[in-house]
């Protein structure tokens, strides 16, 4: 690979295949997978931006996860572009980015190939993998070109601008399943028909709906209690009360301006309470304020379950988990766990546990569809080995979670370790030489640990 097909190879003492590209028209992104990283010259700003988008919008892991750096001397990079890249460099002295490339590549090697025909699962997997390999949050970037005013780098482009509802539903599902943990960023009011936040808020006449209004102060004369529009008081440069003829001197002392009155220039109606509406510049709908949709904007980080799922893939259907008899969905499990933590505060303690099955990406790929069959067999085994009161869930493609109500941790720990031993024996007899790693964690639920910490102990500490 000494001659890159396009661009110029940047030599480095690690012998990584890093190329600098400045002519974006000649590049076929399908041929990029052989490189370790790309450096893109931002001189052709539009070409560069289009190219970054093309890579990140690909659904092929080796393309969308490619380490991409932008070369710009003055660092004036579009914020969305910057967020989609892995950083901005001002020269091709690349020692500084080598460790970053190594780190991304190392994390990338931990990913198991995931096949799914569901667009939701593919986009969610992509989001999680981008976050996992970059060790970063999914953070919305302010972007006036986006329909809602925010861009979720690497993800937003997969959604039709007028149907961003689907994107938010995906984030919500991922949060419910405890793949994502959210942090509040902003709250939007968007158009009820097209989800745009490009709105004009305006006062209109309650009679004829015209926005052609003039406003005037209302004046309240304390001494005689007269209240009237300001123009009734105007007398040359002075304000004189039309009722008692006294001159008004100091606002707050002898008079004040309690509110505004509106005058409709279209129908001459005079009123105090205009009707607020929000005109949408995109679909031209006049929204009443009440009909606007509130959309909270969050940034997201991967939870321990999310990290595990990023590597091994979500359960087969995001919207509705495959139901295995005796197992509850991840969402339901999390509800149970919350409930159990609350209950244990005032009552007998319980135990929760995890059994995480890890195969090397290569082994798992070699197994193909046998992997799912194996997991179903293990699930069956788990069900038969546990009590009917135990709550079981397969939260992603390789993680079993348990809650044993009103039992101590030792019993559950013994039980799961026993399952682990049997599963290993079972697998070694049917698949000799398989390199499998099974980790078991258990924790006491006594109400002292919040749900996030319980899950971190069950899944996060095993690594
Ligand atoms: Zn009017
Ligand atoms: Zn007066
Ligand atoms: Zn609209």
PDB file of C-alpha atoms and ligand atoms in Angstrom, residues 205 207-210 213 264 266-269 271, ligand 1:
ATOM      1  CA  UNK A 205     -55.721  41.116  16.943  1.00  0.00           C
ATOM      2  CA  UNK A 207     -60.966  40.155  16.260  1.00  0.00           C
ATOM      3  CA  UNK A 208     -59.384  40.037  12.808  1.00  0.00           C
ATOM      4  CA  UNK A 209     -56.099  38.122  13.461  1.00  0.00           C
ATOM      5  CA  UNK A 210     -54.013  40.866  11.872  1.00  0.00           C
ATOM      6  CA  UNK A 213     -50.844  46.472  15.630  1.00  0.00           C
ATOM      7  CA  UNK A 264     -55.390  47.176  15.420  1.00  0.00           C
ATOM      8  CA  UNK A 266     -56.622  46.743  10.225  1.00  0.00           C
ATOM      9  CA  UNK A 267     -59.974  46.824  12.070  1.00  0.00           C
ATOM     10  CA  UNK A 268     -59.401  49.622  14.636  1.00  0.00           C
ATOM     11  CA  UNK A 269     -60.152  47.286  17.520  1.00  0.00           C
ATOM     12  CA  UNK A 271     -57.663  45.798  23.332  1.00  0.00           C
TER      13      UNK A 271
HETATM   14 ZN1  LIG B   1     -58.176  43.711  14.001  1.00  0.00          ZN
END
